[in-house]
Short mmCIF file of C-alpha atoms in Angstrom, two decimals:
data_model
loop_
_atom_site.label_atom_id
_atom_site.label_comp_id
_atom_site.label_asym_id
_atom_site.label_seq_id
_atom_site.Cartn_x
_atom_site.Cartn_y
_atom_site.Cartn_z
CA MET R 1 -7.03 -14.47 -20.02
CA ILE R 2 -8.73 -10.96 -19.28
CA ALA R 3 -11.87 -12.42 -21.39
CA ALA R 4 -11.77 -15.75 -19.33
CA LEU R 5 -11.91 -14.19 -15.84
CA LEU R 6 -14.67 -11.58 -16.52
CA VAL R 7 -18.25 -11.44 -16.93
CA LEU R 8 -19.58 -7.72 -18.32
CA VAL R 9 -22.74 -6.57 -17.73
CA GLY R 10 -24.18 -3.44 -19.21
CA ALA R 11 -22.50 -1.11 -21.35
CA SER R 12 -20.77 0.75 -18.61
CA ARG R 13 -20.25 -1.35 -15.76
CA THR R 14 -18.10 -4.84 -14.96
CA VAL R 15 -19.14 -7.48 -12.73
CA ILE R 16 -16.85 -10.38 -11.65
CA ALA R 17 -18.12 -13.16 -11.59
CA GLN R 18 -17.53 -15.28 -7.66
CA GLN R 19 -15.78 -18.18 -9.15
CA THR R 20 -14.83 -21.20 -7.72
CA PRO R 21 -11.39 -22.35 -7.93
CA SER R 22 -12.42 -24.89 -10.55
CA ALA R 23 -14.36 -22.32 -12.50
CA LEU R 24 -11.15 -20.51 -12.92
CA SER R 25 -9.54 -20.17 -16.38
CA ALA R 26 -6.44 -22.27 -17.30
CA ALA R 27 -4.76 -18.85 -16.74
CA GLN R 28 -5.75 -17.97 -13.74
CA GLN R 29 -4.89 -21.39 -12.42
CA LEU R 30 -1.20 -21.37 -14.13
CA MET R 31 -0.64 -17.90 -11.98
CA LEU R 32 -1.61 -20.21 -9.00
CA VAL R 33 1.77 -21.20 -7.31
CA PRO R 34 3.00 -23.40 -4.31
CA ALA R 35 4.04 -21.57 -1.68
CA SER R 36 3.17 -22.38 1.89
CA LYS R 37 4.67 -19.89 3.92
CA TYR R 38 2.08 -17.17 3.10
CA PRO R 39 -1.69 -17.18 4.44
CA GLY R 40 -3.87 -18.74 1.76
CA ARG R 41 -3.54 -19.30 -1.83
CA VAL R 42 -0.46 -17.99 -3.40
CA HIS R 43 -0.34 -16.17 -6.38
CA VAL R 44 1.84 -14.80 -8.80
CA LEU R 45 1.39 -11.72 -10.72
CA PRO R 46 3.94 -10.26 -12.96
CA ALA R 47 4.88 -6.68 -14.57
CA THR R 48 4.40 -6.71 -18.06
CA LEU R 49 2.74 -4.22 -20.39
CA GLU R 50 -1.14 -6.24 -20.03
CA THR R 51 -0.85 -6.42 -16.16
CA THR R 52 0.23 -2.76 -15.75
CA GLN R 53 -1.55 0.82 -16.27
CA TRP R 54 0.78 4.01 -16.47
CA GLY R 55 -0.20 6.69 -14.08
CA TRP R 56 -4.09 6.55 -14.15
CA PHE R 57 -6.68 4.31 -12.23
CA ASP R 58 -10.18 3.57 -13.35
CA ASN R 59 -12.86 0.95 -11.72
CA ALA R 60 -13.88 -0.10 -15.23
CA GLU R 61 -10.39 -1.60 -15.56
CA LEU R 62 -10.32 -5.30 -15.99
CA PRO R 63 -9.22 -7.45 -13.20
CA ARG R 64 -5.59 -9.03 -14.19
CA LEU R 65 -6.20 -11.15 -11.30
CA ILE R 66 -9.03 -12.55 -9.11
CA VAL R 67 -8.41 -13.84 -5.86
CA ASP R 68 -10.17 -14.91 -2.25
CA SER R 69 -10.33 -13.12 1.06
CA GLY R 70 -6.90 -14.43 2.84
CA ASP R 71 -5.25 -15.26 -0.46
CA THR R 72 -1.48 -13.66 -0.75
CA VAL R 73 -0.21 -12.43 -4.42
CA VAL R 74 3.12 -11.77 -5.12
CA VAL R 75 3.09 -9.01 -7.50
CA GLU R 76 6.05 -7.60 -8.98
CA THR R 77 6.05 -4.01 -10.39
CA MET R 78 7.54 -2.10 -13.32
CA SER R 79 9.74 1.28 -13.23
CA HIS R 80 8.29 4.92 -14.16
CA SER R 81 6.60 5.10 -17.93
CA HIS R 82 5.91 1.34 -18.59
CA GLY R 83 9.49 0.84 -17.98
CA GLN R 84 10.85 3.87 -19.51
CA LEU R 85 12.86 4.74 -16.56
CA TRP R 86 16.45 3.07 -16.20
CA PRO R 87 20.14 3.90 -15.64
CA GLY R 88 21.14 5.88 -19.27
CA ARG R 89 18.13 7.84 -19.38
CA THR R 90 18.74 11.52 -18.97
CA ILE R 91 16.76 14.14 -17.18
CA GLU R 92 15.69 15.31 -20.63
CA GLU R 93 14.17 12.36 -21.63
CA LEU R 94 12.47 12.06 -18.72
CA LYS R 95 11.35 15.84 -18.24
CA LYS R 96 9.84 14.79 -21.93
CA LEU R 97 8.19 11.65 -20.93
CA ARG R 98 5.97 14.10 -18.36
CA THR R 99 5.51 17.13 -20.38
CA ASP R 100 4.50 14.82 -23.62
CA TRP R 101 1.80 12.80 -21.61
CA PRO R 102 -0.22 15.66 -19.46
CA GLY R 103 -3.29 14.39 -17.24
CA ARG R 104 -1.61 11.03 -15.80
CA GLY R 105 1.16 10.59 -13.21
CA PRO R 106 4.51 8.79 -13.80
CA MET R 107 3.94 5.82 -11.65
CA SER R 108 3.26 2.11 -13.41
CA LEU R 109 0.64 0.51 -11.64
CA THR R 110 0.47 -3.37 -11.63
CA GLY R 111 -3.20 -4.45 -11.20
CA PRO R 112 -6.20 -4.54 -10.52
CA ILE R 113 -6.56 -7.43 -8.51
CA TYR R 114 -10.18 -8.16 -7.66
CA VAL R 115 -10.98 -9.67 -4.31
CA ASN R 116 -13.94 -11.90 -4.04
CA GLY R 117 -16.39 -10.74 -1.14
CA ALA R 118 -15.06 -7.34 -1.12
CA GLU R 119 -18.05 -5.02 -1.34
CA PRO R 120 -18.40 -0.81 -1.11
CA GLY R 121 -18.64 -0.35 2.74
CA ASP R 122 -16.02 -3.19 3.89
CA THR R 123 -12.43 -2.66 4.87
CA LEU R 124 -10.14 -4.42 2.84
CA ARG R 125 -6.78 -5.17 4.96
CA ILE R 126 -3.35 -5.83 3.06
CA LYS R 127 -0.43 -7.20 5.01
CA ILE R 128 3.05 -6.47 3.41
CA GLN R 129 4.85 -9.86 3.87
CA LYS R 130 8.00 -9.13 1.66
CA ILE R 131 9.42 -6.42 -0.38
CA VAL R 132 12.84 -7.20 -2.97
CA PRO R 133 13.73 -3.96 -5.06
CA ARG R 134 15.63 -4.06 -8.16
CA PRO R 135 19.51 -3.45 -7.98
CA TRP R 136 19.09 0.11 -8.92
CA GLY R 137 17.57 2.99 -8.02
CA ALA R 138 16.71 6.79 -9.20
CA ASN R 139 15.99 10.37 -7.77
CA PHE R 140 15.77 13.34 -10.20
CA ASN R 141 13.91 16.85 -10.32
CA ILE R 142 12.27 17.70 -13.53
CA PRO R 143 13.76 21.14 -14.45
CA GLY R 144 11.55 24.00 -13.70
CA LEU R 145 8.48 21.94 -12.96
CA PHE R 146 7.03 20.21 -9.99
CA GLY R 147 8.84 19.24 -6.39
CA GLN R 148 8.42 21.95 -3.52
CA PHE R 149 10.69 24.54 -5.63
CA PRO R 150 10.55 24.18 -8.93
CA LYS R 151 11.35 28.32 -9.34
CA GLN R 152 14.28 27.63 -7.23
CA PHE R 153 15.50 24.88 -9.61
CA PRO R 154 15.31 25.48 -13.29
CA ASP R 155 17.78 23.21 -13.66
CA GLY R 156 17.01 19.60 -13.36
CA GLN R 157 19.34 16.67 -12.26
CA VAL R 158 18.81 12.68 -12.54
CA LYS R 159 21.19 10.01 -10.29
CA TYR R 160 21.07 6.54 -10.80
CA PHE R 161 22.16 4.10 -7.64
CA TYR R 162 23.28 0.66 -6.64
CA ILE R 163 20.99 -1.01 -4.21
CA ASP R 164 23.01 -2.94 -2.35
CA ILE R 165 20.43 -5.78 -0.80
CA GLU R 166 23.09 -7.27 1.22
CA ARG R 167 24.13 -4.20 3.57
CA LYS R 168 20.80 -2.73 2.75
CA ILE R 169 22.24 0.70 1.67
CA ALA R 170 22.92 2.66 -1.51
CA GLU R 171 25.87 4.95 -2.06
CA PHE R 172 24.38 8.37 -2.43
CA ALA R 173 28.23 9.20 -3.01
CA PRO R 174 31.49 8.73 -1.66
CA GLY R 175 31.04 8.80 1.92
CA ILE R 176 27.57 8.82 1.49
CA GLU R 177 25.13 6.12 2.39
CA ILE R 178 21.35 6.13 2.71
CA PRO R 179 19.68 3.16 4.50
CA LEU R 180 17.47 1.43 2.28
CA ARG R 181 13.64 1.40 3.30
CA PRO R 182 11.73 0.00 0.58
CA PHE R 183 8.07 0.65 0.43
CA PRO R 184 5.28 0.78 -1.96
CA GLY R 185 4.84 4.74 -2.82
CA THR R 186 1.57 3.76 -4.36
CA LEU R 187 -0.73 1.01 -2.74
CA GLY R 188 -5.08 0.90 -2.69
CA VAL R 189 -8.42 0.25 -4.06
CA ALA R 190 -10.39 1.61 -7.06
CA ARG R 191 -12.29 5.01 -5.91
CA ALA R 192 -16.04 5.10 -6.10
CA GLU R 193 -16.26 7.94 -9.07
CA PRO R 194 -16.36 6.21 -12.36
CA GLY R 195 -13.75 7.28 -15.26
CA ARG R 196 -10.20 7.30 -15.49
CA TYR R 197 -8.06 9.93 -13.08
CA ASN R 198 -4.68 10.58 -12.26
CA ALA R 199 -2.87 8.62 -9.85
CA VAL R 200 -0.55 10.97 -8.53
CA PRO R 201 -3.63 12.33 -5.66
CA PRO R 202 -3.78 10.28 -2.55
CA GLY R 203 -7.14 10.15 -1.30
CA PRO R 204 -9.75 7.73 0.81
CA PHE R 205 -8.78 5.05 -1.28
CA ALA R 206 -4.93 5.28 -0.23
CA GLY R 207 -3.41 5.24 -4.02
CA ASN R 208 -0.16 7.61 -3.96
CA LEU R 209 0.42 7.94 -0.20
CA ASP R 210 4.03 8.00 -0.13
CA ASN R 211 4.22 6.96 3.28
CA ARG R 212 7.89 6.13 3.80
CA ASP R 213 6.36 3.88 7.39
CA LEU R 214 4.10 1.32 5.04
CA ILE R 215 7.04 -0.96 5.09
CA GLU R 216 7.34 -4.84 5.23
CA GLY R 217 5.55 -6.21 8.00
CA THR R 218 2.62 -3.31 8.36
CA THR R 219 -0.73 -3.62 7.11
CA LEU R 220 -2.86 -0.82 5.21
CA TYR R 221 -6.29 -0.96 6.32
CA VAL R 222 -8.51 1.03 3.24
CA PRO R 223 -12.48 1.50 2.93
CA VAL R 224 -13.52 -0.40 -0.11
CA PHE R 225 -15.62 1.63 -2.82
CA VAL R 226 -16.39 -0.84 -5.65
CA ARG R 227 -17.35 -4.42 -5.55
CA GLY R 228 -14.30 -6.55 -5.48
CA ALA R 229 -11.88 -3.29 -4.10
CA LEU R 230 -9.59 -3.69 -6.84
CA VAL R 231 -6.32 -3.20 -5.99
CA TRP R 232 -3.15 -1.75 -7.52
CA THR R 233 0.32 -1.14 -6.84
CA GLY R 234 3.38 0.50 -7.61
CA ASP R 235 5.61 3.35 -7.67
CA SER R 236 7.95 1.46 -5.46
CA HIS R 237 10.43 3.53 -3.53
CA ALA R 238 13.93 2.18 -1.81
CA ALA R 239 14.13 5.15 0.62
CA GLN R 240 12.56 8.35 0.94
CA GLY R 241 12.20 11.29 3.08
CA ASN R 242 9.60 12.65 5.15
CA GLY R 243 8.73 15.63 2.86
CA GLU R 244 9.67 13.96 -0.30
CA VAL R 245 10.75 17.63 -1.64
CA ASN R 246 12.24 17.33 -5.04
CA LEU R 247 8.86 15.18 -5.82
CA THR R 248 10.72 11.75 -6.03
CA ALA R 249 12.36 9.15 -3.59
CA MET R 250 14.38 6.35 -4.26
CA GLU R 251 12.35 5.30 -7.28
CA THR R 252 12.93 1.46 -8.29
CA ALA R 253 10.78 -1.39 -9.09
CA PHE R 254 10.35 -4.60 -6.63
CA GLN R 255 11.10 -8.00 -7.81
CA GLU R 256 8.40 -9.15 -5.77
CA ILE R 257 5.93 -6.87 -3.19
CA THR R 258 4.26 -9.96 -1.02
CA ILE R 259 0.59 -9.08 0.28
CA THR R 260 -1.98 -10.92 1.82
CA LEU R 261 -5.45 -9.53 1.17
CA THR R 262 -8.28 -9.99 3.68
CA VAL R 263 -11.51 -8.77 3.53
CA ASP R 264 -12.90 -7.16 6.83
CA LYS R 265 -16.68 -6.97 7.36
CA THR R 266 -16.70 -5.38 10.86
CA THR R 267 -14.24 -2.14 10.69
CA LYS R 268 -15.73 0.64 8.62
CA LEU R 269 -13.57 3.57 7.91
CA GLN R 270 -13.64 6.83 5.67
CA TRP R 271 -9.76 7.04 5.45
CA PRO R 272 -6.78 4.48 5.48
CA ARG R 273 -5.14 3.36 8.16
CA ILE R 274 -1.74 1.75 8.63
CA GLU R 275 -0.63 -0.75 11.37
CA ALA R 276 2.91 -1.26 12.24
CA PRO R 277 3.91 -4.19 14.95
CA THR R 278 3.48 -1.09 17.89
CA GLN R 279 1.83 1.49 16.42
CA TRP R 280 -0.71 2.97 14.48
CA ILE R 281 -0.55 5.20 11.42
CA THR R 282 -3.56 7.60 10.33
CA MET R 283 -3.31 10.18 8.02
CA GLY R 284 -4.45 13.31 6.49
CA PHE R 285 -4.36 14.67 2.65
CA ASP R 286 -5.07 18.27 1.18
CA GLU R 287 -3.83 20.47 -0.88
CA ASP R 288 -3.04 22.64 2.20
CA LEU R 289 -1.15 21.50 4.66
CA ASN R 290 -2.83 23.02 7.22
CA LYS R 291 -6.38 21.35 6.46
CA ALA R 292 -3.92 18.07 5.54
CA LEU R 293 -3.09 18.52 9.47
CA ALA R 294 -6.50 19.06 10.53
CA ASN R 295 -7.38 15.89 8.88
CA ALA R 296 -4.39 13.89 10.17
CA LYS R 297 -5.33 15.32 13.59
CA ALA R 298 -9.03 14.17 13.46
CA GLU R 299 -8.02 10.63 12.04
CA THR R 300 -6.28 10.34 15.00
CA GLY R 301 -8.67 11.11 17.76
CA LYS R 302 -11.36 9.04 16.57
CA LEU R 303 -8.75 6.39 16.03
CA LEU R 304 -7.92 7.02 19.99
CA ALA R 305 -11.58 7.21 20.93
CA GLU R 306 -12.39 3.54 19.20
CA GLN R 307 -9.22 1.94 20.76
CA ARG R 308 -9.10 3.67 24.14
CA LYS R 309 -12.94 3.95 24.45
CA LEU R 310 -12.63 7.70 24.85
CA PRO R 311 -15.28 10.07 24.44
CA ALA R 312 -14.92 12.08 20.92
CA ASP R 313 -13.72 15.54 23.16
CA GLU R 314 -11.06 13.71 25.54
CA ALA R 315 -9.79 11.98 22.21
CA ALA R 316 -9.30 15.24 20.31
CA ALA R 317 -7.28 16.72 23.47
CA LEU R 318 -5.21 13.81 23.47
CA VAL R 319 -3.74 13.81 20.08
CA ALA R 320 -1.25 16.11 20.40
CA LYS R 321 0.14 15.02 24.06
CA VAL R 322 0.63 11.26 21.99
CA ALA R 323 1.24 11.39 18.59
CA ASP R 324 4.03 11.84 16.49
CA CYS R 325 3.24 13.33 13.25
CA ARG R 326 5.36 13.91 9.99
CA VAL R 327 5.01 15.98 6.72
CA THR R 328 4.44 12.84 4.73
CA GLN R 329 4.92 14.80 1.44
CA VAL R 330 4.27 17.99 0.11
CA VAL R 331 4.35 17.08 -3.74
CA ASP R 332 1.45 15.17 -4.68
CA ILE R 333 -1.08 17.75 -5.55
CA LYS R 334 -2.52 16.72 -2.19
CA LYS R 335 -0.13 17.20 0.77
CA GLY R 336 0.31 14.73 3.16
CA ILE R 337 0.53 14.42 7.37
CA HIS R 338 0.72 11.52 9.20
CA CYS R 339 0.37 10.98 12.46
CA MET R 340 1.84 7.95 14.96
CA THR R 341 0.63 6.54 18.05
CA SER R 342 1.57 3.52 20.43
CA LYS R 343 -1.03 0.82 20.92
CA ASP R 344 0.56 1.05 24.17
CA ALA R 345 -1.82 3.44 26.27
CA GLN R 346 0.36 4.25 28.68
CA LYS R 347 3.21 5.58 26.29
CA SER R 348 3.39 8.71 24.26
CA LEU R 349 5.34 8.85 21.08
CA ALA R 350 5.01 12.75 21.16
CA GLU R 351 8.69 13.30 22.11
CA PRO R 352 10.38 16.78 22.20
CA ARG R 353 11.63 17.36 18.65
CA PRO R 354 14.86 19.34 18.23
CA SER R 355 15.09 22.73 16.91
CA ALA R 356 18.94 22.71 16.74
CA GLU R 357 21.94 20.45 15.64
CA THR R 358 22.08 17.41 18.01
CA SER R 359 25.02 14.83 18.17
CA GLU R 360 22.86 12.65 15.60
CA TYR R 361 21.18 14.85 13.46
CA LEU R 362 21.63 18.31 11.17
CA VAL R 363 18.46 20.07 12.35
CA THR R 364 16.46 23.33 10.59
CA TYR R 365 13.50 24.74 12.38
CA ALA R 366 11.34 27.30 11.37
CA ALA R 367 7.63 28.05 12.97
CA ASP R 368 4.71 30.20 11.13
CA ALA R 369 0.75 30.18 11.31
CA ASP R 370 0.48 28.98 8.40
CA ILE R 371 2.17 25.36 8.34
CA ASN R 372 3.17 25.56 4.58
CA LYS R 373 5.12 28.57 5.08
CA ALA R 374 7.14 26.71 8.03
CA MET R 375 7.67 23.57 6.25
CA ASP R 376 9.03 25.65 2.93
CA ALA R 377 11.25 27.72 5.21
CA ALA R 378 12.42 24.57 7.18
CA SER R 379 13.01 22.15 4.39
CA TRP R 380 14.16 25.24 2.56
CA SER R 381 16.69 26.05 5.56
CA MET R 382 17.94 22.19 5.33
CA ILE R 383 19.03 22.53 1.62
CA GLU R 384 20.81 25.40 2.06
CA LEU R 385 22.69 23.91 5.54
CA LEU R 386 23.70 20.71 3.33
CA GLN R 387 25.28 22.88 0.64
CA LYS R 388 27.01 25.12 3.24
CA GLU R 389 28.41 22.55 5.94
CA ARG R 390 28.34 19.28 3.51
CA SER R 391 29.57 20.62 0.34
CA LEU R 392 26.52 19.40 -1.43
CA SER R 393 26.00 21.01 -4.80
CA ARG R 394 22.33 22.65 -4.91
CA LEU R 395 21.41 19.80 -7.14
CA ASP R 396 22.71 17.17 -4.70
CA ALA R 397 21.59 18.82 -1.66
CA TYR R 398 17.62 19.14 -3.14
CA SER R 399 18.54 15.03 -4.14
CA LEU R 400 19.50 13.83 -0.81
CA ALA R 401 17.06 15.97 1.20
CA SER R 402 14.17 14.31 -0.54
CA MET R 403 15.46 10.86 -0.10
CA THR R 404 16.26 10.95 3.61
CA MET R 405 15.22 14.02 5.90
CA ASP R 406 12.33 13.56 8.40
CA CYS R 407 10.15 16.85 8.69
CA ARG R 408 8.24 16.77 11.58
CA VAL R 409 5.60 18.46 13.53
CA GLY R 410 5.65 20.42 16.44
CA GLY R 411 3.69 22.77 18.51
CA MET R 412 0.08 21.07 16.54
CA GLU R 413 -1.80 23.47 19.30
CA ALA R 414 0.11 26.27 19.58
CA ALA R 415 -0.63 29.65 17.32
CA GLU R 416 2.54 28.93 15.07
CA LYS R 417 2.92 25.59 13.72
CA GLY R 418 6.51 24.43 14.35
CA VAL R 419 8.48 22.40 11.43
CA HIS R 420 11.60 20.44 12.67
CA CYS R 421 13.61 19.06 9.67
CA LEU R 422 16.18 16.28 10.67
CA VAL R 423 19.00 14.90 8.42
CA PRO R 424 20.82 11.80 10.40
CA LYS R 425 24.58 12.46 10.05
CA SER R 426 25.16 8.63 9.83
CA LEU R 427 24.67 9.48 6.08
CA TRP R 428 28.05 10.31 5.94
CA VAL R 429 30.72 7.28 7.00
CA LYS R 430 34.32 6.46 6.60
CA HIS R 431 35.74 3.06 5.18
#
């Protein structure tokens, strides 16, 4: 199938033929399905060992599917390490899958998908139409490795969960229910640089964003760096906290993530952004959370200047007054912060952030000139609070925090940046 879809030109560069439907291979045509509910032609891309890669991207990778701009693809994804994560695998086995395969991430990535007409400098719009997860999920921390606090957790743990699609919850333990919020941990395009590279750190190409607000109904706008864009998705999540402190979310695989791919020749971006029904979400990444915050603020300022027709300095000054910024994750080599702004120019999302327990939330708070330290202190305090007040073990507190804690940024213009970590009390239920 792959050979029928591609024309190889030169020793090191792959160029895809701009094919018409009549010129497509028989295999390609068999991936077209009748489904009038979605835009464009609808294709199905299953997750197999032939259509997925384990933990890396490469812009010379042969496309597994070729589509036109405006087409929709129903994508299936696979669990970690080419499907080697499933209920019954021990934490020792999961650790070995990481240590025996250095230099690559754990995620399995379906793709790439080549989009006809996409050229470097364009923007690709990826609309998430529908997400259906598998019926199980997992959360784990590798003993003494990765995560926000590897030294404090020399013992590892893996927990498996039943994903109740009808009730839209997963039981963490008797009396503790986690609301489902399925989203792709990884969704993006090929980077400009050639060669195989670790899929863990996100970048201008998007990739491993681990942004829990990239849900069904949202659209990812991402700059295109190579012809055809080359779209991958994987690292599927059923739920995740803002912070993802123990390294993992509620990891799963998707029976389907249905995406519509549209080439935008007008919008010019340097970094990805997300459009939700009532909000825009901008993002910043860096190994240093201080720089990630600065990058997120800069991208938010650019957005406000573009959409509200403001001078750059006025837009930059407006960020702290209207944006709600959250710690996306701190575990993907490059840490992330994302900021939400309302499409309604009269509305501010920069609401007061609680610094102490409320009727709805358990809350911990820390402030420091170094936001890395503030995040460490606030999230560690929440782990201790869950042990003390909710009688969880240390490992269970770490796990629950990773999947449900919402760490928000306060005092963005102050000398000391505040981090407010919240866990909903509604997780604890009575039947």
